[in-house]
Amino acid sequence: MLAVLKANMKNAEYVYILPWLSHIVDYFPWEVIKIKDNHLIKQAYENAIVITAQGYDHKLVQHFAHKFSKETGHMASSHYAILVYMSLYDALFLYGLALRDAYDITGDDHINNNGSLIWKKMTNRQFLGMTGQVLIDNEAVRIPSYITYQLYNGSLRTVVELEAKLGDPEKCSLKGEECSLHVPHEILMNYWLTANGEPPFDMPSCGYDGSLCDYTKYILAGASAILSLLTIIIGYFLYMKGKERRLYDMTWRIARESVRLLDLATDHTGKSVEVNGSIISNESNTSQMLSMERAICNGVKIISSPISSNTKYYISKNELQILKQLKMLENENLNKFYGICFNQQNELLILWTYVTRGSLGDIIFNNEMKLNRNFLVSFAKDVVKGIFFLHSSPIQYHGLLCLQNCLVDSHWTVKLTDFYTEVIVAEKLLHNE
């Protein structure tokens, strides 16, 4: 039972039935106090079913031992010896009963020599002996009654009694069958460890080796779950690889040879004129254009901030992500980021879409323009809308906010420009220094 306990087989699925007959000692293993692992032994035997023949309990044994000692003046040498003497006493008592019955029938003083008659008188009878009820069948074999205990909290409690009785004498004499039987008497109900108190099944629902159950659906479910998990993992991996690939596509990177810088000259009136055959708008003779150059890329008018450099620039993954987000930003109050030229022709170009009317500073401080209050309020609202959109976007940064970075388009709408790119450029220049 200790091995059962160590194997973790002490649960409601298992029932341990222990036949306990002809005890050599008068105590059970869990009753020994001096054993080192007594608590483990009690735990191992807990709820075990013990079946023993009636007549060997402590009360009957102690009663016979006391009577034996009183009649003989001697003490039995051991508990097992007492059990032997009790059985011998009942056997001699049975012989005496059979001898008396044979004498009563024949009146013969030498009837003890008639073994067949005495043997016949010993069969199919019962009496109360020192070991309790003694029942002898048609073959002169004792049929014991049994009692079933359950070990509960270290003590035995009776759960079932199996009473031995003589069977039908006619069937027994004709066929030699049903000469004796056991009648069960359930003393305690719902004593099993199962949830409902009922006895467990005698065999697992799927058999001892699991061959009685069809595990196909479980196998398919497990395979489907594994396949789904693998699909999710592979899909996520492909998604991340695709995302990384799109990140390194660098749609914002512009080939330097596709950008054509425009040379502008001004006449005595301060208006722009055509240079190199290109038609340039004369709406923006502003101070902002002095620090930035106008250019054309693939037919799109843009503004360029050229920076001379002989060093190759490295764009980090975080900067790649930001530049991609800049490229995707669309809002009526934000100037469109066109792209960057780097590591080409020893210069770095930051490209933004060209806005016709120049900066907000050029408009406000132009003495020739008379702006009423509504215009100024509209400009302020546009600036606030642009800032709010930037801070609500993944960029979350409006950059160096000044009048020169607030451009006015042909519809008199203010557009913020040059946001975040100056951070990237500043870091590159600082690193190169």
Coordinates of C-alpha atoms in Angstrom, one line a residue:
M1 CA 0.0 0.0 0.0
L2 CA 2.9 2.3 0.5
A3 CA 3.9 1.6 -3.1
V4 CA 0.4 2.5 -4.1
L5 CA 0.6 5.8 -2.2
K6 CA 4.0 6.6 -3.8
A7 CA 2.6 5.9 -7.3
N8 CA -0.2 8.4 -6.7
M9 CA -2.9 5.8 -7.1
K10 CA -4.9 6.7 -4.1
N11 CA -8.0 8.3 -5.6
A12 CA -11.6 7.5 -6.4
E13 CA -10.7 5.5 -9.5
Y14 CA -9.2 2.7 -7.4
V15 CA -10.7 0.5 -4.7
Y16 CA -8.3 -1.7 -2.7
I17 CA -9.9 -4.8 -1.2
L18 CA -7.7 -6.6 1.4
P19 CA -8.6 -10.2 2.5
W20 CA -7.5 -10.5 6.2
L21 CA -7.8 -14.0 7.4
S22 CA -6.0 -16.0 10.2
H23 CA -4.1 -13.1 11.6
I24 CA -0.7 -14.1 13.0
V25 CA -0.7 -10.9 15.2
D26 CA -3.7 -9.2 16.8
Y27 CA -3.1 -5.8 15.3
F28 CA -3.3 -4.2 11.9
P29 CA -0.3 -2.4 10.2
W30 CA -1.8 1.1 10.7
E31 CA -2.3 0.4 14.5
V32 CA 1.4 0.2 15.2
I33 CA 2.5 3.4 16.8
K34 CA 6.2 2.9 17.0
I35 CA 6.8 2.6 13.3
K36 CA 8.7 5.5 11.9
D37 CA 6.4 6.2 8.9
N38 CA 3.2 5.5 10.8
H39 CA 1.4 8.5 9.4
L40 CA 2.3 7.4 5.8
I41 CA 1.0 3.9 6.6
K42 CA -2.3 5.3 7.9
Q43 CA -2.6 7.4 4.8
A44 CA -1.8 4.4 2.5
Y45 CA -4.5 2.2 4.1
E46 CA -7.1 5.0 4.4
N47 CA -10.4 4.0 2.7
A48 CA -9.2 0.5 2.0
I49 CA -11.8 -2.3 2.2
V50 CA -10.9 -5.1 4.6
I51 CA -12.7 -8.4 4.3
T52 CA -12.3 -10.9 7.1
A53 CA -14.3 -14.0 8.4
Q54 CA -16.6 -13.3 11.3
G55 CA -15.5 -14.8 14.6
Y56 CA -11.9 -13.4 14.6
D57 CA -12.6 -10.0 16.0
H58 CA -11.0 -8.8 19.2
K59 CA -14.0 -9.3 21.5
L60 CA -14.4 -13.0 20.6
V61 CA -10.7 -13.7 20.8
Q62 CA -10.3 -11.9 24.2
H63 CA -13.4 -13.8 25.5
F64 CA -11.9 -17.2 24.5
A65 CA -8.5 -16.3 25.8
H66 CA -9.9 -15.4 29.2
K67 CA -12.0 -18.6 29.3
F68 CA -9.1 -20.7 28.2
S69 CA -6.8 -19.3 30.8
K70 CA -9.5 -19.8 33.5
E71 CA -10.1 -23.4 32.6
T72 CA -6.6 -24.5 32.0
G73 CA -4.6 -22.2 34.2
H74 CA -2.3 -21.4 31.2
M75 CA -2.0 -18.5 28.9
A76 CA -1.8 -19.1 25.1
S77 CA 1.6 -18.5 23.7
S78 CA 0.5 -16.2 20.9
H79 CA -2.5 -14.6 19.2
Y80 CA -2.3 -17.1 16.4
A81 CA -2.3 -20.0 18.9
I82 CA -5.6 -18.6 20.4
L83 CA -7.1 -18.7 16.9
V84 CA -6.0 -22.3 16.4
Y85 CA -7.5 -23.3 19.7
M86 CA -10.8 -21.5 18.9
S87 CA -11.1 -23.4 15.6
L88 CA -10.1 -26.7 17.3
Y89 CA -12.7 -26.1 20.0
D90 CA -15.5 -25.6 17.4
A91 CA -14.3 -28.7 15.5
L92 CA -14.5 -30.8 18.6
F93 CA -17.8 -29.2 19.5
L94 CA -19.2 -30.1 16.1
Y95 CA -18.0 -33.7 16.5
G96 CA -19.7 -33.9 19.9
L97 CA -23.0 -32.6 18.4
A98 CA -22.8 -35.2 15.6
L99 CA -22.0 -38.0 18.0
R100 CA -24.9 -37.1 20.3
D101 CA -27.3 -37.0 17.4
A102 CA -26.1 -40.4 16.1
Y103 CA -26.5 -41.9 19.6
D104 CA -30.0 -40.5 20.0
I105 CA -31.0 -42.2 16.8
T106 CA -29.3 -45.6 17.3
G107 CA -28.8 -45.9 21.0
D108 CA -25.6 -47.8 20.2
D109 CA -22.8 -47.2 22.8
H110 CA -20.3 -47.9 20.1
I111 CA -21.7 -45.5 17.6
N112 CA -18.4 -43.6 17.6
N113 CA -17.1 -46.4 15.4
N114 CA -19.7 -45.6 12.7
G115 CA -17.7 -42.8 10.9
S116 CA -20.1 -42.5 8.0
L117 CA -23.1 -41.8 10.2
I118 CA -21.3 -39.4 12.3
W119 CA -19.9 -37.6 9.2
K120 CA -23.5 -37.4 7.8
K121 CA -24.7 -35.8 11.1
M122 CA -22.0 -33.2 10.8
T123 CA -23.2 -32.0 7.4
N124 CA -25.9 -29.4 6.7
R125 CA -26.1 -28.0 10.2
Q126 CA -25.2 -24.8 12.0
F127 CA -24.5 -23.8 15.6
L128 CA -23.0 -21.0 17.6
G129 CA -19.4 -21.7 18.5
M130 CA -16.4 -19.8 19.9
T131 CA -15.7 -18.3 16.5
G132 CA -19.3 -17.1 16.1
Q133 CA -21.8 -18.8 13.8
V134 CA -20.5 -22.1 12.4
L135 CA -22.2 -23.4 9.3
I136 CA -21.4 -26.8 7.7
D137 CA -22.5 -27.6 4.2
N138 CA -23.4 -31.0 2.6
E139 CA -19.7 -31.9 2.2
A140 CA -18.9 -31.1 5.9
V141 CA -17.0 -28.0 4.9
R142 CA -17.5 -24.9 7.0
I143 CA -19.0 -21.9 5.2
P144 CA -17.9 -18.8 7.0
S145 CA -19.8 -15.5 7.3
Y146 CA -17.8 -12.5 6.3
I147 CA -17.7 -8.9 7.4
T148 CA -16.4 -6.0 5.3
Y149 CA -14.8 -3.0 6.9
Q150 CA -13.6 0.3 5.6
L151 CA -10.7 2.0 7.2
Y152 CA -11.8 5.6 8.0
N153 CA -9.7 8.0 10.0
G154 CA -7.5 5.2 11.3
S155 CA -10.4 3.0 12.6
L156 CA -12.5 0.2 11.0
R157 CA -16.2 0.8 10.3
T158 CA -18.6 -1.9 9.2
V159 CA -20.0 -1.4 5.7
V160 CA -21.3 -4.8 4.6
E161 CA -22.0 -8.1 6.3
L162 CA -22.1 -11.4 4.2
E163 CA -24.2 -13.8 6.2
A164 CA -23.7 -17.5 5.4
K165 CA -26.9 -19.6 5.1
L166 CA -27.9 -23.1 4.0
G167 CA -29.4 -23.4 0.6
D168 CA -32.3 -25.3 -0.8
P169 CA -32.0 -28.9 0.6
E170 CA -33.8 -30.5 -2.4
K171 CA -31.6 -28.9 -5.0
C172 CA -28.6 -29.6 -2.9
S173 CA -29.4 -33.3 -2.6
L174 CA -30.4 -33.8 -6.3
K175 CA -27.9 -31.6 -8.1
G176 CA -25.3 -30.8 -5.4
E177 CA -25.9 -27.1 -6.1
E178 CA -27.0 -24.1 -4.0
C179 CA -26.2 -26.0 -0.8
S180 CA -25.1 -22.7 0.8
L181 CA -25.3 -19.0 0.0
H182 CA -24.2 -15.6 1.3
V183 CA -26.8 -12.9 2.0
P184 CA -25.3 -9.4 1.9
H185 CA -26.5 -6.8 4.4
E186 CA -25.3 -3.3 3.6
I187 CA -24.8 -1.5 6.9
L188 CA -23.4 1.8 5.6
M189 CA -24.6 3.6 2.5
N190 CA -22.7 5.9 0.1
Y191 CA -19.3 5.3 1.6
W192 CA -17.3 5.3 -1.7
L193 CA -14.9 8.1 -2.6
T194 CA -16.7 9.0 -5.8
A195 CA -18.6 12.3 -6.1
N196 CA -22.0 10.6 -5.8
G197 CA -20.9 8.1 -3.2
E198 CA -21.6 5.2 -5.6
P199 CA -19.0 2.5 -6.3
P200 CA -16.7 3.2 -9.2
F201 CA -17.0 1.2 -12.5
D202 CA -15.3 -2.1 -12.5
M203 CA -13.5 -1.1 -15.7
P204 CA -12.5 2.3 -17.1
S205 CA -14.9 3.5 -19.8
C206 CA -12.2 3.3 -22.4
G207 CA -10.8 -0.1 -21.1
Y208 CA -7.6 -0.6 -19.3
D209 CA -5.5 0.1 -22.4
G210 CA -7.8 2.8 -23.9
S211 CA -8.7 0.6 -26.9
L212 CA -12.5 0.9 -26.3
C213 CA -12.6 4.6 -27.1
D214 CA -12.3 6.3 -30.5
Y215 CA -9.8 9.1 -30.2
T216 CA -10.1 10.2 -33.8
K217 CA -12.0 13.4 -33.0
Y218 CA -9.5 14.3 -30.3
I219 CA -6.6 13.6 -32.7
L220 CA -8.3 15.7 -35.4
A221 CA -9.0 18.5 -32.9
G222 CA -5.4 18.5 -31.6
A223 CA -4.1 18.4 -35.2
S224 CA -6.4 21.3 -36.1
A225 CA -5.3 23.3 -33.1
I226 CA -1.6 22.7 -33.9
L227 CA -2.2 23.5 -37.6
S228 CA -4.1 26.7 -36.6
L229 CA -1.3 27.7 -34.2
L230 CA 1.3 27.0 -36.9
T231 CA -0.7 29.0 -39.4
I232 CA -1.0 31.9 -37.0
I233 CA 2.7 31.8 -36.2
I234 CA 3.7 31.6 -39.9
G235 CA 1.1 34.2 -40.8
Y236 CA 2.5 36.6 -38.2
F237 CA 6.0 35.9 -39.3
L238 CA 5.2 36.6 -42.9
Y239 CA 3.3 39.7 -41.8
M240 CA 6.2 41.0 -39.9
K241 CA 8.6 40.1 -42.7
G242 CA 6.3 41.9 -45.2
K243 CA 6.1 44.9 -42.9
E244 CA 9.9 45.0 -42.6
R245 CA 10.2 44.6 -46.3
R246 CA 7.8 47.5 -46.9
L247 CA 9.8 49.4 -44.3
Y248 CA 13.0 48.9 -46.3
D249 CA 11.3 49.6 -49.6
M250 CA 11.9 53.3 -48.7
T251 CA 9.2 54.8 -50.9
W252 CA 10.3 58.2 -49.5
R253 CA 13.8 57.8 -51.0
I254 CA 14.2 59.9 -54.1
A255 CA 16.8 59.4 -56.7
R256 CA 19.0 62.4 -57.0
E257 CA 19.1 62.4 -60.8
S258 CA 15.2 62.8 -60.8
V259 CA 15.5 66.1 -58.9
R260 CA 16.2 69.2 -60.9
L261 CA 17.0 72.3 -58.9
L262 CA 15.8 75.6 -60.4
D263 CA 18.0 78.7 -60.7
L264 CA 15.8 81.8 -60.0
A265 CA 16.7 85.4 -60.7
T266 CA 14.7 88.5 -59.7
D267 CA 14.1 91.7 -61.7
H268 CA 14.1 95.2 -60.4
T269 CA 10.5 94.8 -59.2
G270 CA 11.4 91.8 -57.1
K271 CA 9.4 89.3 -59.1
S272 CA 10.6 85.9 -60.3
V273 CA 11.5 85.4 -63.9
E274 CA 12.0 82.3 -66.1
V275 CA 15.4 80.6 -65.9
N276 CA 16.7 77.8 -68.1
G277 CA 13.5 77.6 -70.0
S278 CA 11.4 76.6 -66.9
I279 CA 8.3 78.5 -66.0
I280 CA 8.4 79.5 -62.3
S281 CA 5.4 81.0 -60.5
N282 CA 5.9 84.6 -59.5
E283 CA 3.7 84.4 -56.5
S284 CA 6.5 83.6 -54.0
N285 CA 9.3 86.1 -53.8
T286 CA 9.5 85.5 -50.1
S287 CA 12.3 85.5 -47.7
Q288 CA 11.8 81.8 -47.0
M289 CA 12.9 81.0 -50.6
L290 CA 16.3 82.4 -49.8
S291 CA 17.1 79.5 -47.4
M292 CA 15.4 76.8 -49.6
E293 CA 15.7 76.0 -53.2
R294 CA 12.8 75.2 -55.5
A295 CA 13.0 72.1 -57.7
I296 CA 11.0 69.8 -59.9
C297 CA 10.8 66.0 -59.4
N298 CA 8.8 63.9 -61.8
G299 CA 6.8 67.0 -62.8
V300 CA 6.0 67.9 -59.2
K301 CA 7.0 71.3 -57.8
I302 CA 8.9 70.8 -54.6
I303 CA 11.1 72.7 -52.1
S304 CA 14.5 71.4 -51.3
S305 CA 16.8 72.0 -48.3
P306 CA 20.3 71.0 -49.7
I307 CA 23.0 70.1 -47.3
S308 CA 26.5 69.4 -48.6
S309 CA 28.2 66.3 -47.1
N310 CA 30.9 63.9 -48.1
T311 CA 29.8 61.3 -45.4
K312 CA 27.5 58.4 -46.0
Y313 CA 24.4 58.5 -43.8
Y314 CA 22.9 55.5 -42.0
I315 CA 19.1 55.5 -41.5
S316 CA 18.1 53.5 -38.4
K317 CA 15.1 51.2 -38.3
N318 CA 13.2 53.7 -36.0
E319 CA 14.0 56.5 -38.5
L320 CA 12.8 54.3 -41.4
Q321 CA 9.5 53.9 -39.6
I322 CA 9.1 57.6 -38.9
L323 CA 10.0 58.5 -42.5
K324 CA 7.4 56.0 -43.8
Q325 CA 4.8 57.5 -41.5
L326 CA 5.8 61.0 -42.7
K327 CA 5.3 59.9 -46.3
M328 CA 1.8 58.5 -45.5
L329 CA 0.6 61.6 -43.6
E330 CA -2.3 63.4 -45.4
N331 CA -4.0 66.4 -44.0
E332 CA -5.2 69.8 -45.4
N333 CA -3.2 71.6 -42.8
L334 CA 0.1 69.7 -43.4
N335 CA 2.5 70.2 -46.2
K336 CA 3.1 67.0 -48.0
F337 CA 6.5 65.4 -47.3
Y338 CA 7.9 64.3 -50.6
G339 CA 11.1 62.5 -49.7
I340 CA 14.8 62.5 -49.1
C341 CA 17.9 62.2 -51.3
F342 CA 20.9 60.9 -49.4
N343 CA 24.3 59.3 -50.1
Q344 CA 24.1 60.7 -53.6
Q345 CA 26.3 63.4 -55.2
N346 CA 27.8 64.3 -51.8
E347 CA 24.6 66.1 -50.6
L348 CA 21.5 65.6 -48.6
L349 CA 18.2 66.9 -49.9
I350 CA 15.0 67.2 -47.7
L351 CA 12.1 67.5 -50.1
W352 CA 8.7 69.0 -49.4
T353 CA 5.8 69.9 -51.8
Y354 CA 6.0 73.5 -53.1
V355 CA 3.4 75.9 -51.6
T356 CA 2.7 78.9 -53.8
R357 CA 2.2 81.8 -51.4
G358 CA 5.2 81.3 -49.2
S359 CA 5.4 81.4 -45.4
L360 CA 2.9 82.9 -43.0
G361 CA 5.6 85.4 -42.0
D362 CA 5.9 86.6 -45.5
I363 CA 2.1 87.2 -45.6
I364 CA 1.7 88.8 -42.2
F365 CA 4.7 91.2 -42.5
N366 CA 4.0 92.2 -46.1
N367 CA 3.0 95.9 -45.9
E368 CA 1.3 95.7 -49.3
M369 CA -1.2 93.2 -47.9
K370 CA -4.1 94.4 -45.7
L371 CA -5.4 91.3 -43.8
N372 CA -8.6 91.7 -41.8
R373 CA -9.3 89.9 -38.5
N374 CA -11.1 87.0 -40.2
F375 CA -8.0 86.1 -42.1
L376 CA -5.8 86.1 -39.0
V377 CA -8.3 83.9 -37.1
S378 CA -8.5 81.5 -40.0
F379 CA -4.7 81.3 -40.1
A380 CA -4.6 80.6 -36.3
K381 CA -7.2 77.8 -36.7
D382 CA -5.3 76.2 -39.5
V383 CA -2.1 76.1 -37.3
V384 CA -4.0 74.6 -34.4
K385 CA -5.6 72.0 -36.6
G386 CA -2.3 71.0 -38.1
I387 CA -0.7 70.7 -34.6
F388 CA -3.6 68.7 -33.3
F389 CA -3.5 66.3 -36.2
L390 CA 0.3 65.8 -35.8
H391 CA 0.0 65.0 -32.1
S392 CA -2.9 62.6 -32.8
S393 CA -0.8 60.8 -35.5
P394 CA 2.0 58.2 -34.9
I395 CA 4.5 61.1 -35.3
Q396 CA 3.3 63.0 -32.2
Y397 CA 5.7 65.8 -32.9
H398 CA 5.3 69.2 -34.6
G399 CA 8.9 70.1 -34.8
L400 CA 10.3 73.7 -34.9
L401 CA 7.1 75.7 -35.0
C402 CA 7.7 79.2 -36.4
L403 CA 6.2 81.5 -39.0
Q404 CA 8.7 80.3 -41.6
N405 CA 7.4 76.7 -41.1
C406 CA 3.8 77.7 -41.7
L407 CA 3.2 77.9 -45.4
V408 CA 0.1 79.4 -47.2
D409 CA -1.2 77.8 -50.3
S410 CA -3.2 79.3 -53.2
H411 CA -6.5 78.8 -51.2
W412 CA -5.1 80.8 -48.3
T413 CA -4.9 77.6 -46.2
V414 CA -2.0 77.4 -43.7
K415 CA 0.1 74.2 -44.0
L416 CA 2.7 73.2 -41.4
T417 CA 6.0 72.0 -42.9
D418 CA 9.5 70.7 -42.0
F419 CA 8.1 68.7 -39.0
Y420 CA 10.4 66.1 -37.5
T421 CA 12.8 66.0 -40.5
E422 CA 15.0 68.6 -38.8
V423 CA 15.5 66.1 -35.9
I424 CA 16.8 63.4 -38.2
V425 CA 19.0 65.9 -40.0
A426 CA 20.4 67.3 -36.8
E427 CA 21.3 63.9 -35.5
K428 CA 23.0 63.0 -38.7
L429 CA 25.0 66.2 -38.8
L430 CA 25.9 65.9 -35.2
H431 CA 27.1 62.3 -35.7
N432 CA 29.1 63.3 -38.7
E433 CA 30.8 66.1 -36.8

